[in-house]
Every structure is written in structure tokens, then in C-alpha cells.
Amino acid sequence: MPPRGFRTPEVRVPRLVGLMAVDARESARAHGLSLTSPDRPDLRLAVVDYVVRQYPEPGAEVPRESMIYVWFDLGEGDGGGGVREPRGPLPLPGGLRRELSEPHTPGTAPLACP
């Protein structure tokens, strides 16, 4: 066990994905790491944006004072932000319903589309 106050030269990268920008910065700082974002040059102004990706991966051992890269957007066409919770109306209980055939009386032909 290292003596009290001894700081190891390497630290484990914390999981930052899912954290708001302000919390990600604080968590990185608490681990002795710096944070940067290729998609947010004004990272220090970002507060409530959520981290969607990070490099290096959580749990990786890196030298103290290393730079951790985080992204707040999935990029063009990858889904980006938005509401992820289910919105109504909810589907009816009981699963999918199969399509029923058109009703017709015996002796008559079913209607056909032209």
C-alpha cells in the first residue's frame, strides 16, 4: 500500500458517458485528468450537454494529467440528441393484431381495387 499522500503516476479513466458536461469536467479533474471535446471548442461553457462518447475508454490506465476526449453529439445521421423516453399513445395490450380479411356474404365476390 503506498504511503499516505503518495500519488501514483498512472490513473484509471473514469466513466464519463452519460454525465453532463459540468459533472464530466469535475470527475476528470478529481482523477487528475484534463478534458477536451473535438465537437465543442467552448467546452468550458457547456453545462447541461451529455457526454455520448469518450476516449480512452473507462478503466484504461493513463498517465496523470492526460487528456480525455469526450463528444456530446453522435454526429450527422447517427441519431444525435432528442427525447429517449417513450411517448404516448402507448400500444394496446395483447400484442400485435393480425389483419382480418374483408367480410363478404356467401355468393358475392370480394371487392377488388382497380
XYZ file of C-alpha atoms in Angstrom:
114
model
C 0.000 0.000 0.000
C 1.517 3.383 -0.987
C 2.223 5.881 1.803
C -0.449 8.435 2.588
C -0.344 11.389 0.172
C 1.608 9.375 -2.438
C 0.203 9.829 -5.935
C 0.671 7.066 -8.468
C 1.960 8.126 -11.895
C -0.988 6.420 -13.605
C -4.728 6.719 -13.001
C -7.773 4.840 -14.248
C -10.042 6.733 -16.620
C -13.498 7.265 -15.063
C -16.709 6.551 -16.977
C -17.882 9.907 -18.309
C -20.531 8.746 -20.813
C -23.970 9.782 -19.598
C -22.683 12.606 -17.416
C -23.488 16.255 -18.004
C -20.537 18.346 -19.173
C -20.108 20.057 -15.814
C -20.050 16.701 -13.975
C -17.682 15.140 -16.532
C -15.219 18.010 -16.068
C -15.366 17.642 -12.283
C -14.922 13.862 -12.410
C -11.929 14.151 -14.757
C -10.353 16.836 -12.562
C -10.860 14.709 -9.431
C -8.891 11.905 -11.131
C -6.072 14.259 -12.153
C -7.103 14.312 -15.824
C -7.915 17.055 -18.321
C -10.959 17.113 -20.586
C -11.326 18.300 -24.174
C -14.002 17.944 -26.830
C -13.422 17.931 -30.606
C -17.070 18.864 -31.234
C -17.197 21.632 -28.578
C -14.337 24.136 -28.738
C -16.139 26.091 -25.979
C -16.175 23.108 -23.585
C -15.879 25.299 -20.507
C -19.233 26.912 -21.456
C -21.009 23.558 -21.934
C -23.005 22.701 -18.816
C -26.063 20.521 -19.411
C -24.921 18.675 -22.547
C -24.488 14.926 -22.023
C -21.346 13.002 -22.936
C -22.120 10.320 -25.551
C -18.580 9.044 -26.249
C -15.156 9.179 -24.658
C -11.565 8.199 -25.417
C -9.727 6.479 -23.784
C -12.315 4.009 -22.620
C -13.365 3.866 -18.952
C -10.976 1.792 -16.854
C -7.927 2.380 -19.067
C -4.751 3.286 -17.187
C -3.238 6.569 -18.372
C -0.545 8.895 -17.031
C -1.783 11.507 -14.576
C -2.602 14.837 -16.309
C -3.564 13.014 -19.545
C -6.159 14.474 -21.882
C -9.515 12.701 -22.112
C -11.562 13.327 -25.261
C -15.349 13.485 -24.970
C -18.083 14.006 -27.553
C -21.521 15.420 -26.908
C -23.090 14.664 -30.290
C -23.276 11.389 -32.153
C -22.625 13.222 -35.398
C -24.556 13.766 -38.594
C -27.065 10.995 -39.223
C -26.198 8.988 -36.095
C -29.255 9.925 -34.083
C -27.914 12.860 -32.106
C -29.841 14.067 -29.099
C -33.540 14.064 -28.582
C -36.075 12.608 -26.237
C -35.333 8.976 -25.416
C -38.274 8.280 -23.152
C -41.410 6.614 -24.515
C -44.174 8.969 -25.536
C -47.893 8.211 -25.808
C -50.062 6.879 -27.097
C -48.840 3.519 -25.933
C -49.729 0.391 -27.930
C -52.765 -1.554 -26.825
C -52.068 -4.545 -24.585
C -52.123 -8.008 -26.077
C -49.504 -7.744 -28.792
C -49.946 -7.254 -32.497
C -53.293 -7.864 -34.106
C -53.433 -9.667 -37.395
C -55.157 -8.143 -40.349
C -58.605 -9.561 -40.894
C -59.888 -10.374 -44.367
C -62.705 -8.285 -45.803
C -66.119 -9.518 -44.806
C -68.312 -10.727 -47.619
C -71.505 -12.668 -47.823
C -71.626 -16.080 -49.486
C -72.251 -15.887 -53.205
C -70.664 -12.462 -53.705
C -67.155 -11.707 -54.786
C -64.944 -9.567 -52.533
C -64.265 -6.051 -53.771
C -61.049 -5.597 -55.681
C -59.018 -2.476 -56.251
C -58.735 -1.331 -59.877
